[in-house]
C-alpha positions in Angstrom: -3.0 13.3 -2.8 0.2 13.2 -4.8 -0.4 16.6 -6.3 -1.3 17.9 -2.8 2.0 16.8 -1.3 3.9 19.4 -3.4 1.6 22.3 -2.3 2.2 24.5 0.6 -1.0 24.6 2.7 -1.7 25.8 6.2 -1.5 23.1 8.9 -5.3 23.3 9.5 -6.0 22.6 5.8 -3.5 19.8 5.8 -5.2 18.2 8.8 -8.6 18.6 7.2 -7.5 17.0 3.9 -5.9 14.1 5.7 -9.0 13.6 7.8 -11.1 13.4 4.6 -9.1 10.4 3.4 -10.3 6.8 3.9 -6.9 5.7 4.9 -3.8 7.7 6.1 -1.4 8.7 3.3 1.5 6.4 2.6 4.9 7.8 3.4 7.3 8.0 0.6 10.3 5.6 0.9 13.5 7.4 1.2 16.3 6.8 -1.3 18.6 5.7 1.5 16.3 2.8 2.5 16.1 1.8 -1.2 19.9 1.8 -1.6 20.3 -0.1 1.6 17.9 -2.8 0.4 19.8 -3.1 -2.9 23.2 -3.3 -1.2 21.8 -5.9 1.3 20.4 -8.0 -1.6 23.7 -7.8 -3.5 25.6 -9.0 -0.4 23.2 -12.0 0.0 23.5 -12.9 -3.7 27.3 -12.6 -3.5 27.3 -14.8 -0.4 25.3 -17.5 -2.2 27.5 -17.3 -5.2 30.6 -17.6 -3.0 29.2 -20.6 -1.2 28.3 -22.3 -4.5 31.8 -21.7 -5.9 33.5 -22.9 -2.7 31.4 -26.1 -2.7 32.2 -26.6 -6.4 35.9 -26.3 -5.7 35.7 -28.9 -2.9 34.0 -31.5 -5.1 
């Protein structure tokens, strides 16, 4: 299906090809959602590191 996704086929053919699959094709993740996940993870890790540093300074 990966090779088929780059081809231009009529809508009827596309519907027939998808109907032949055992499961619906997975949608490709957009780069925006990937970057959003990376930035969110970075903020969480920075928050944990900041909390650890703050607790270390208080002790």
